[in-house]
PDB file of C-alpha atoms in Angstrom:
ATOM      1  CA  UNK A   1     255.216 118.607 174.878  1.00 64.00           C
ATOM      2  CA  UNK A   2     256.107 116.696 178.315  1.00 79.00           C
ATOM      3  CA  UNK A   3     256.012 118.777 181.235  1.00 87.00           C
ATOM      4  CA  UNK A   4     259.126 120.030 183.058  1.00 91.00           C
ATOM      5  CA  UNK A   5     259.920 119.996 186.629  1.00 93.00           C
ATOM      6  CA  UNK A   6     262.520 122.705 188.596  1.00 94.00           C
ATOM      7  CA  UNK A   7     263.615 121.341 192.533  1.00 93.00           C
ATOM      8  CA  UNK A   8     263.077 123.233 195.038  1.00 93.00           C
ATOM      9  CA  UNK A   9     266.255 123.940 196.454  1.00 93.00           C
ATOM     10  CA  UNK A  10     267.023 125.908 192.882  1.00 94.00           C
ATOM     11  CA  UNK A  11     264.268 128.182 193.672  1.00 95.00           C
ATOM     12  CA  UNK A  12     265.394 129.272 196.561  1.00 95.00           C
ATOM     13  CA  UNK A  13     268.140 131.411 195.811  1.00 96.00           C
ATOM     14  CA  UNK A  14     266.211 132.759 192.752  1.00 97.00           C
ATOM     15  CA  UNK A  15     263.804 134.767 195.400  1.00 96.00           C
ATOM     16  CA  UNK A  16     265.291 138.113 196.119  1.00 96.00           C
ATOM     17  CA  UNK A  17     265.211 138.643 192.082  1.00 96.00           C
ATOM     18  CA  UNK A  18     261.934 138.127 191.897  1.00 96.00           C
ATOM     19  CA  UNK A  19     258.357 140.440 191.607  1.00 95.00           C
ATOM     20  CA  UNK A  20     257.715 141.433 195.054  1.00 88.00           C
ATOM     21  CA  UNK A  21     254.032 139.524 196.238  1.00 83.00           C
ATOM     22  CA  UNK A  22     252.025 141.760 196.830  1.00 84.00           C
ATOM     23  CA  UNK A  23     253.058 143.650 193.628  1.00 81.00           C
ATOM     24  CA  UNK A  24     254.286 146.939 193.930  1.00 82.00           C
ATOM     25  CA  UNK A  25     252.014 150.407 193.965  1.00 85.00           C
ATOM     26  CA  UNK A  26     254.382 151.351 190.943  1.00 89.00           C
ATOM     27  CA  UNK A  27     252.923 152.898 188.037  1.00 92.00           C
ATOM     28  CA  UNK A  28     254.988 150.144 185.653  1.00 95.00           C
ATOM     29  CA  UNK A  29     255.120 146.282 186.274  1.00 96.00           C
ATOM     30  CA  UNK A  30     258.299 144.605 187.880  1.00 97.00           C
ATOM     31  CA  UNK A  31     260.357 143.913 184.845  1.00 97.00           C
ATOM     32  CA  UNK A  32     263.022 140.763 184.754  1.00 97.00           C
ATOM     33  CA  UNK A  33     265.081 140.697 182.053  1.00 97.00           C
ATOM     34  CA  UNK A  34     266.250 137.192 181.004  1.00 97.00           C
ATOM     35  CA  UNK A  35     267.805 135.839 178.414  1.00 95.00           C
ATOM     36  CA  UNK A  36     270.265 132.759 177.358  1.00 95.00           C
ATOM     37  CA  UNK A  37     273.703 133.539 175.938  1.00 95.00           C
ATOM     38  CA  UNK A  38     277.096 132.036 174.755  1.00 95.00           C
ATOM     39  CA  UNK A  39     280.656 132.350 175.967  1.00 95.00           C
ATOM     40  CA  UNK A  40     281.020 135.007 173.663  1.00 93.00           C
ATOM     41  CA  UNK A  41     277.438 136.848 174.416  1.00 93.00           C
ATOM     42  CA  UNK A  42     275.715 135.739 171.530  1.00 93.00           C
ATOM     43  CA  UNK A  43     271.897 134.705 171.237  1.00 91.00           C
ATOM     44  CA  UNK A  44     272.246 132.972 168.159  1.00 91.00           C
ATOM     45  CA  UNK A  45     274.101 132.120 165.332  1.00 88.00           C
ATOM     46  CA  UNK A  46     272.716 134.597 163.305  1.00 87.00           C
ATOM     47  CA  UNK A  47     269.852 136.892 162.911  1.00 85.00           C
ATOM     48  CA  UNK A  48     266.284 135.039 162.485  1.00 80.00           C
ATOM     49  CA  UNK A  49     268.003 131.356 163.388  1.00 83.00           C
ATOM     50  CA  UNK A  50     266.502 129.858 166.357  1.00 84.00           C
ATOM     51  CA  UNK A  51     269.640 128.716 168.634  1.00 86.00           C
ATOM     52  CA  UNK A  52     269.126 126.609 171.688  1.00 88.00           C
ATOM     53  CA  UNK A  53     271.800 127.256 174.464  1.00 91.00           C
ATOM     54  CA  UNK A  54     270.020 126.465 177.706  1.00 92.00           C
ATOM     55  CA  UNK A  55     270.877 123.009 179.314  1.00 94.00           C
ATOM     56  CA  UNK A  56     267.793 121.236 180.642  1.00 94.00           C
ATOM     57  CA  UNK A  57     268.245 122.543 184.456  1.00 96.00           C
ATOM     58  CA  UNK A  58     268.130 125.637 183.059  1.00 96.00           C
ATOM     59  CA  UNK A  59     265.495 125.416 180.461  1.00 95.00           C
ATOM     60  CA  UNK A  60     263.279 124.324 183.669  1.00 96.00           C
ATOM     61  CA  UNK A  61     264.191 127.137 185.426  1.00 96.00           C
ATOM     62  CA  UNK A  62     263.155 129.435 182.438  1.00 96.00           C
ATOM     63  CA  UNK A  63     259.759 127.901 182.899  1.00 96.00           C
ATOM     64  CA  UNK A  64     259.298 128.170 186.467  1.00 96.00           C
ATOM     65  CA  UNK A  65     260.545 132.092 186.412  1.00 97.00           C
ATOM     66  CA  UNK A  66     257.522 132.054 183.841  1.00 96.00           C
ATOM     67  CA  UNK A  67     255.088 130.810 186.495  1.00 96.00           C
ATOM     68  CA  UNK A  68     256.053 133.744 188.739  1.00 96.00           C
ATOM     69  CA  UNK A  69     255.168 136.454 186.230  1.00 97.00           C
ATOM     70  CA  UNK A  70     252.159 138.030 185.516  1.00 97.00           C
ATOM     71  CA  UNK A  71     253.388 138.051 181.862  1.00 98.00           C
ATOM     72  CA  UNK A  72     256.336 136.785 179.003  1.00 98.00           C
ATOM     73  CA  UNK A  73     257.052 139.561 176.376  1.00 98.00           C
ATOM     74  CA  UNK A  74     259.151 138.916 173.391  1.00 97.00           C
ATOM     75  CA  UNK A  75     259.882 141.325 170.127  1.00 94.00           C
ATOM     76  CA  UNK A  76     258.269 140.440 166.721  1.00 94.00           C
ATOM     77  CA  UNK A  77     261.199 138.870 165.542  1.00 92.00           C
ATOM     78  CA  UNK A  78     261.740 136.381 167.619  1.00 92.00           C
ATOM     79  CA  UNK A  79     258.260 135.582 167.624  1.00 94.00           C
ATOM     80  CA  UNK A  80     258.233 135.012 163.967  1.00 93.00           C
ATOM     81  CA  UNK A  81     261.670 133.152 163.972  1.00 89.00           C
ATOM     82  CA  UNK A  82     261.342 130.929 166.858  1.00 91.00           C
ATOM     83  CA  UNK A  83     257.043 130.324 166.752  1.00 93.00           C
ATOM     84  CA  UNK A  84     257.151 130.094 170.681  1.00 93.00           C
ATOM     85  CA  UNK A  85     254.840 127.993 172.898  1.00 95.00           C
ATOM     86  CA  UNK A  86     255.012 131.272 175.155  1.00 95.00           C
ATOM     87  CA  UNK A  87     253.662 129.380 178.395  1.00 96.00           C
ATOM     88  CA  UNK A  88     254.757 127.364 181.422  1.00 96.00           C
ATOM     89  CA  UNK A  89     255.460 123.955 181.146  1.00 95.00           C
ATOM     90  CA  UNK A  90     255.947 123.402 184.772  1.00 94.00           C
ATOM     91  CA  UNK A  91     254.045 120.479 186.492  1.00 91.00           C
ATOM     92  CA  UNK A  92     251.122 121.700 188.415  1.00 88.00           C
ATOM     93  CA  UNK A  93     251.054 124.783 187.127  1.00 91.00           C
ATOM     94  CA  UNK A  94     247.221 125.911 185.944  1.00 91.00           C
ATOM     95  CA  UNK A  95     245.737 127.657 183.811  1.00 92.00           C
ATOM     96  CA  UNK A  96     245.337 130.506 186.469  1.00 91.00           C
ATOM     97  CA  UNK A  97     249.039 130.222 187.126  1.00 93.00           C
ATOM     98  CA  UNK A  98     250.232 130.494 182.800  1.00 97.00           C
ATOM     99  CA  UNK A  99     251.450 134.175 182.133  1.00 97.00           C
ATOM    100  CA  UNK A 100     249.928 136.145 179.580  1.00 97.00           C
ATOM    101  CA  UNK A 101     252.143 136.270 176.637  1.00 97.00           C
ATOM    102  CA  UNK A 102     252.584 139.551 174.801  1.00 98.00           C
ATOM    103  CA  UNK A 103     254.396 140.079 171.592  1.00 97.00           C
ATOM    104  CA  UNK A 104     255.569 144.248 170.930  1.00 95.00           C
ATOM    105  CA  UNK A 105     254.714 144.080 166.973  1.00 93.00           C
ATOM    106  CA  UNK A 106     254.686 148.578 165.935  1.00 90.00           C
ATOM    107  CA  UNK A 107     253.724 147.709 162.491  1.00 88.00           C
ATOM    108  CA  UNK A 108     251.820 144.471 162.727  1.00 89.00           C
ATOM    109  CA  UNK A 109     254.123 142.235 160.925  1.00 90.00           C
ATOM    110  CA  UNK A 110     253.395 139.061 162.129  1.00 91.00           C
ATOM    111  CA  UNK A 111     250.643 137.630 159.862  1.00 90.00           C
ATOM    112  CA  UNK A 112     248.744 134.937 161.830  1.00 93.00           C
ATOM    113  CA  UNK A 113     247.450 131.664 160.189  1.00 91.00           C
ATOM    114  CA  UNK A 114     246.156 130.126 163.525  1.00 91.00           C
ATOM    115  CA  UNK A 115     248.481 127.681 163.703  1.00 94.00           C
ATOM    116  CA  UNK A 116     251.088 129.643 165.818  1.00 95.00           C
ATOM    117  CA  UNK A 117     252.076 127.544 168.951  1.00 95.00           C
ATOM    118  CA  UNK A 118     250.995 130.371 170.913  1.00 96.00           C
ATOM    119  CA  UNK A 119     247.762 130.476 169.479  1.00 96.00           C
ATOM    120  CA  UNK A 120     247.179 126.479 169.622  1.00 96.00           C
ATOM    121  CA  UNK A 121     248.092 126.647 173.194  1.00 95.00           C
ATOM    122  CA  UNK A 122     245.016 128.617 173.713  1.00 96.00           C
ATOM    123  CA  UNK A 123     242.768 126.807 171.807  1.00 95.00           C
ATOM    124  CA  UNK A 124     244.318 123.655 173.917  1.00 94.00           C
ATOM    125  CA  UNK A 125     243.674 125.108 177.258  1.00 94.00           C
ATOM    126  CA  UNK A 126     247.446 125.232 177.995  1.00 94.00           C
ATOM    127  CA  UNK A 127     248.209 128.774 177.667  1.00 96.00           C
ATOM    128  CA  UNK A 128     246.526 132.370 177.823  1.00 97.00           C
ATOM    129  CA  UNK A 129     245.789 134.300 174.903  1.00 96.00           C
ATOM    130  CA  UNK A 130     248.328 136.376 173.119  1.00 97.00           C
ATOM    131  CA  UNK A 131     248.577 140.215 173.424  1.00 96.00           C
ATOM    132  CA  UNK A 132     250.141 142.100 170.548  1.00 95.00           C
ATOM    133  CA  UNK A 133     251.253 145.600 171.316  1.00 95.00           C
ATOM    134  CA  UNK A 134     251.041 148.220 168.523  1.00 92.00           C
ATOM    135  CA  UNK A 135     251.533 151.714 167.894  1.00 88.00           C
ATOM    136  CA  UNK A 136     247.809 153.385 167.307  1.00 82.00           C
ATOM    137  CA  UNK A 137     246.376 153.757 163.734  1.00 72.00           C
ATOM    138  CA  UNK A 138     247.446 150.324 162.789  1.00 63.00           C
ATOM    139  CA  UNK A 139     245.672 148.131 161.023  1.00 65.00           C
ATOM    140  CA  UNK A 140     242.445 146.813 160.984  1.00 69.00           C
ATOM    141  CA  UNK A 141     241.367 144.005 163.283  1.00 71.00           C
ATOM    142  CA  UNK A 142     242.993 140.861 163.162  1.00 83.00           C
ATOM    143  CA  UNK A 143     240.153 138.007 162.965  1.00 88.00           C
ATOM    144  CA  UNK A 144     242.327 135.036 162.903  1.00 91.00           C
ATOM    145  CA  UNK A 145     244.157 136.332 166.341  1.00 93.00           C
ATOM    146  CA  UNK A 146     240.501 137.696 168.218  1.00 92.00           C
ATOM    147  CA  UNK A 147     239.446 134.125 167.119  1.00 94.00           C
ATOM    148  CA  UNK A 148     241.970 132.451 169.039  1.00 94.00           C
ATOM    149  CA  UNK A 149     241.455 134.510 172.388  1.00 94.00           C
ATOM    150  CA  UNK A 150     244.473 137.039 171.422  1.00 95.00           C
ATOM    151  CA  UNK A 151     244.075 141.120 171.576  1.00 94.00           C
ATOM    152  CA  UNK A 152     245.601 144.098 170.272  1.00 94.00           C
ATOM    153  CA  UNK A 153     246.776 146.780 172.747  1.00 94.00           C
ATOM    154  CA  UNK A 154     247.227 150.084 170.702  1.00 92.00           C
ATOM    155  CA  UNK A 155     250.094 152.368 172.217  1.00 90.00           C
ATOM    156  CA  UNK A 156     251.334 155.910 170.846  1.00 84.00           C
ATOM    157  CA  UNK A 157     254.223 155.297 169.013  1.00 76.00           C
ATOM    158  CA  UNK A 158     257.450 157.461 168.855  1.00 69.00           C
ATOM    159  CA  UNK A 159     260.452 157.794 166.363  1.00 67.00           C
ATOM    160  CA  UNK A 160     260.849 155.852 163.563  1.00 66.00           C
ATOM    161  CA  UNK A 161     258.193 153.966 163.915  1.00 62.00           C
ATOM    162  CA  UNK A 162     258.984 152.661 167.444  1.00 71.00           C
ATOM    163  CA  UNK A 163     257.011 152.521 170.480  1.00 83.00           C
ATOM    164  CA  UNK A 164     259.162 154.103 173.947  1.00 91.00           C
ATOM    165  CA  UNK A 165     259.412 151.459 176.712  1.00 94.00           C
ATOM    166  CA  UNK A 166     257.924 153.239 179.162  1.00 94.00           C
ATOM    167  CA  UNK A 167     254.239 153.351 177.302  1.00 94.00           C
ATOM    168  CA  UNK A 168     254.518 150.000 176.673  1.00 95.00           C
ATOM    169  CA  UNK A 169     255.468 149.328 180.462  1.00 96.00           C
ATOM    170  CA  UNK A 170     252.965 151.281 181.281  1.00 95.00           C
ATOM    171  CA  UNK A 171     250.180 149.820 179.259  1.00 95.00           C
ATOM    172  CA  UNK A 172     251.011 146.632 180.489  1.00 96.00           C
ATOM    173  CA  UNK A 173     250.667 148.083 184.216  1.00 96.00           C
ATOM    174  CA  UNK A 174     247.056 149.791 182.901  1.00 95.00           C
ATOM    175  CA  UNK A 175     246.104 146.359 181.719  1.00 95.00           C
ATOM    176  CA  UNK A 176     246.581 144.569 185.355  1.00 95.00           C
ATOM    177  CA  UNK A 177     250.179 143.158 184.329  1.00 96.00           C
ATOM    178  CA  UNK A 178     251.974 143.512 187.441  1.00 96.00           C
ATOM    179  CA  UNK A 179     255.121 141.966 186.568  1.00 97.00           C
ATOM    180  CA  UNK A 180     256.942 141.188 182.666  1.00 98.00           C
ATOM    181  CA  UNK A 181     259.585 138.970 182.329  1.00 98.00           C
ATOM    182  CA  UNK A 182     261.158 139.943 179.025  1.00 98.00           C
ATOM    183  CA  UNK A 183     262.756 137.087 176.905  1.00 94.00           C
ATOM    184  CA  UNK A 184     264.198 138.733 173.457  1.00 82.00           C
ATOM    185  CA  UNK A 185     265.155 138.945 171.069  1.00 88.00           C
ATOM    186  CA  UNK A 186     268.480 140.653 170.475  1.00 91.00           C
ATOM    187  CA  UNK A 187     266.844 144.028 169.858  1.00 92.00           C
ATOM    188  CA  UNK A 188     264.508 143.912 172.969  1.00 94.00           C
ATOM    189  CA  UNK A 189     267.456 142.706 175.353  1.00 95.00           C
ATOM    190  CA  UNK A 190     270.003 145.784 173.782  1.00 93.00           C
ATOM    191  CA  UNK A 191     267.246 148.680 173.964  1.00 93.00           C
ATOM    192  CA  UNK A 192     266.489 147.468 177.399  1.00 95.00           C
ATOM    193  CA  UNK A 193     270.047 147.769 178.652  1.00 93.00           C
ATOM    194  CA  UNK A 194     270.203 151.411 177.015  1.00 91.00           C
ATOM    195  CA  UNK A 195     270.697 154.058 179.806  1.00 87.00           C
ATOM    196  CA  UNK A 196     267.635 155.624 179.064  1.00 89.00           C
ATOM    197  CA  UNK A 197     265.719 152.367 179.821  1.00 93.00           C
ATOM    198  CA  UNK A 198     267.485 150.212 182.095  1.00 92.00           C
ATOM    199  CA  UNK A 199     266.028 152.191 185.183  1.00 93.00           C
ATOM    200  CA  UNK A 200     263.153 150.215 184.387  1.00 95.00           C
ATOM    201  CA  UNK A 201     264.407 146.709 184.680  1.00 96.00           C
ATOM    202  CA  UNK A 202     264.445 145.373 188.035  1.00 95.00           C
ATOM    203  CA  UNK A 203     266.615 142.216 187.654  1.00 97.00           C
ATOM    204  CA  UNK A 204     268.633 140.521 185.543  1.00 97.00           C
ATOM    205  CA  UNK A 205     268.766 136.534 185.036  1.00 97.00           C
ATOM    206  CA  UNK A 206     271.499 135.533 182.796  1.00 97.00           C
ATOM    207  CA  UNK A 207     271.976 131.983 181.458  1.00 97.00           C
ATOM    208  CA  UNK A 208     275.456 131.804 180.096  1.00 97.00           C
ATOM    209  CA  UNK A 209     276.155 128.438 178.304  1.00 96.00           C
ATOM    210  CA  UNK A 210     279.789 126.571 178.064  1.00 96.00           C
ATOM    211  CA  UNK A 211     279.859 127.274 173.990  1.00 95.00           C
ATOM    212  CA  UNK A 212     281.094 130.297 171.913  1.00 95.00           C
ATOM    213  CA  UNK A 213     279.211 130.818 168.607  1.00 93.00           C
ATOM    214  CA  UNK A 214     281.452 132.676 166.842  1.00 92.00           C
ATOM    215  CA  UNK A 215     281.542 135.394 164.705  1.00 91.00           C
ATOM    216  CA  UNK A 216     277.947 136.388 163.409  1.00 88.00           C
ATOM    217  CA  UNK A 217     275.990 136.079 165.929  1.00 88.00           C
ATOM    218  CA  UNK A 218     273.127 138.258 167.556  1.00 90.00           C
ATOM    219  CA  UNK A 219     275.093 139.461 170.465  1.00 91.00           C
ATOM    220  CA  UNK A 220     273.940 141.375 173.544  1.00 90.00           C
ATOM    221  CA  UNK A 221     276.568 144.117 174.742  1.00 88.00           C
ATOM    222  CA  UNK A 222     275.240 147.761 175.766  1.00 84.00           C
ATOM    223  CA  UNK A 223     276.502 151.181 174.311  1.00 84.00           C
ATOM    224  CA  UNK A 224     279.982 151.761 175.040  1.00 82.00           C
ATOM    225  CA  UNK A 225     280.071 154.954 177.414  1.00 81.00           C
ATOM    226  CA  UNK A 226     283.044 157.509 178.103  1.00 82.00           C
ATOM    227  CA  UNK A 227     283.784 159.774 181.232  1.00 80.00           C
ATOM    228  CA  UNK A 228     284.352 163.864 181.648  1.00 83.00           C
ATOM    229  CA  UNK A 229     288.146 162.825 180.175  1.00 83.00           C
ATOM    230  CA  UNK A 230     286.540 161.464 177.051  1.00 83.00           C
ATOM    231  CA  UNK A 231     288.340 158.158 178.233  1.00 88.00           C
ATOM    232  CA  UNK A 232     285.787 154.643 177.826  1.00 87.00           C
ATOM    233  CA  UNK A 233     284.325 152.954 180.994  1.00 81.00           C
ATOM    234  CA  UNK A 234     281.777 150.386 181.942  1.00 82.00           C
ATOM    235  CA  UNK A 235     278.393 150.735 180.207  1.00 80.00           C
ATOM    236  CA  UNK A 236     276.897 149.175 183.592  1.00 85.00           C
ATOM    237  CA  UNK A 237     277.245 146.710 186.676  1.00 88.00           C
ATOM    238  CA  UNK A 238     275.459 144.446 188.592  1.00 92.00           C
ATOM    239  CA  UNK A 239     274.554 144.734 192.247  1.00 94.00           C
ATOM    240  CA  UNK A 240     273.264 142.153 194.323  1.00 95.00           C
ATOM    241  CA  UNK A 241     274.879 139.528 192.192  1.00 97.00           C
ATOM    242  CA  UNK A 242     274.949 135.641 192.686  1.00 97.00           C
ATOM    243  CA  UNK A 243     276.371 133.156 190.210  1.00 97.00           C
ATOM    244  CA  UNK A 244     273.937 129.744 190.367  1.00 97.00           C
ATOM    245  CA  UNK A 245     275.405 126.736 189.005  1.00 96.00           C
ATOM    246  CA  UNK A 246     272.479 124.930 186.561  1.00 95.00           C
ATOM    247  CA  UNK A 247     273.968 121.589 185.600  1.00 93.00           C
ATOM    248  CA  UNK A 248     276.676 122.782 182.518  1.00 96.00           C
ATOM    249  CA  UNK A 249     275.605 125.899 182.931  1.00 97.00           C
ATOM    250  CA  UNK A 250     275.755 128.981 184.927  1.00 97.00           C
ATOM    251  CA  UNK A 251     273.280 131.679 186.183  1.00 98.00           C
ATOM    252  CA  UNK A 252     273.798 135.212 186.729  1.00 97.00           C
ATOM    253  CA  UNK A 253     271.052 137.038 188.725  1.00 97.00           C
ATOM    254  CA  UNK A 254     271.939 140.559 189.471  1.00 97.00           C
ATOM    255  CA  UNK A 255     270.071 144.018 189.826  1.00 95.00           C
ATOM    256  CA  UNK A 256     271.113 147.175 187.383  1.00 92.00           C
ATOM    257  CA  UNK A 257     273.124 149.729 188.882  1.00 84.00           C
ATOM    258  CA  UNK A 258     273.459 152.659 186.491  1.00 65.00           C
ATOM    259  CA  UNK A 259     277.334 153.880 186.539  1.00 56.00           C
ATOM    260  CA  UNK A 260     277.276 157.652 187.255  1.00 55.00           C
ATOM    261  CA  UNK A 261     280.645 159.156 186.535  1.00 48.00           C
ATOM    262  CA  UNK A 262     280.429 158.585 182.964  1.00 41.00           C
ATOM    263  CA  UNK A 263     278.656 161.392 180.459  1.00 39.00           C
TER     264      UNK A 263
END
């Protein structure tokens, strides 16, 4: 694929929402939390279809946010749905420079064939090698992925099967990952923005596309929440907010700020 390129006076105002450099002494890695939505916050048209939203601006400016992480991180869904490249197109950006991808798979259901774009990309010298994170006592070593310069990284898991954000966070951290910019899918992006994890996400970089999808669609809205009166309020808000205009479409880059009058 042809390489991308992102001006400079885009990146600019992108800074303050970035991983601090030097990284912080934090026991988990800066985590971003980006994603590309409709009009009507949808991801795609339906569960499993790969939808593209992001204009080309934009698109660039997913890949240079890339090049400032330490890694991407995606669910297992969207990594069998979409087959990602899961590296940095930018111009001039090295090897040294690609993130590590990393793919949160509890149950190992992606089956690898070693023709994954991910793992190609490898092979090719144009991307690192893939990370799967699993809950311990999985299953046996995957050849196919260790052949292609990937790794499993075995976490405890929790209910239903599930692995908590925070171990995974923190394995990530263990591992040297300073910073995560997390991508999707739909599940990944809602868990993320539940109360009980979004004290974890540092920023938020929201590409919002001139298009509704309509009705049955993978859409991204948090828990509704309700106050001492029983009466509904805002699930969250952004602090810190700007609004970046990316040819037709628009960016939102904000920090969480965790309403507290509600139960």
């Amino acid at each position: 694929m042809s390489t991308l390129t992102f001006p400079t006076s885009s990146q600019t105002p992108l800074y303050p929402y970035l991983p601090s450099n030097p990284p912080s002494p934090s026991p988990l890695p800066h985590i971003t939390l980006t994603y590309a939505t409709s009009l009507d916050s949808s991801l795609s048209l339906s569960p499993g279809l790969q939808t593209h939203l992001s204009g080309p601006l934009s698109k660039a400016m997913t890949h240079y946010l890339r090049s400032k992480h330490s890694a991407i991180l995606i669910g297992v869904g969207t990594a069998i749905a979409d087959n990602p490249g899961l590296n940095c197109r930018l111009e001039n950006v090295g090897l040294r420079e690609q993130p590590r991808p990393i793919v949160v798979d509890p149950n190992r259901r992606w089956r690898f064939e070693g023709e994954e774009r991910v793992l190609r990309n490898w092979r090719e010298g144009r991307g690192k090698g893939l990370v799967v994170i699993s809950k311990k006592g999985g299953e046996e070593r995957d050849l196919v992925l260790e052949g292609n310069g990937g790794e499993v990284w075995e976490v405890e898991g929790g209910e239903e099967g599930k692995i908590a954000w925070e171990e995974i966070f923190r394995c990530c951290k263990g591992r040297g990952v300073d910073s995560v910019m997390v991508e999707g899918g739909g599940m990944v992006v809602n868990e993320l923005l539940r109360r009980e994890n979004l004290w974890m996400v540092g920023s938020l970089i929201v590409t919002i596309a001139p298009t509704y999808l309509g009705r049955g669609g993978v859409v991204v809205s948090p828990e509704g929440r309700i106050d001492e009166q029983g009466r509904p309020v805002a699930a969250l808000r952004l602090g810190d907010v700007r609004w970046l205009p990316m040819g037709e479409d628009v960016v939102l880059c904000g920090k969480p700020q965790i309403i507290e009058q509600a139960l």
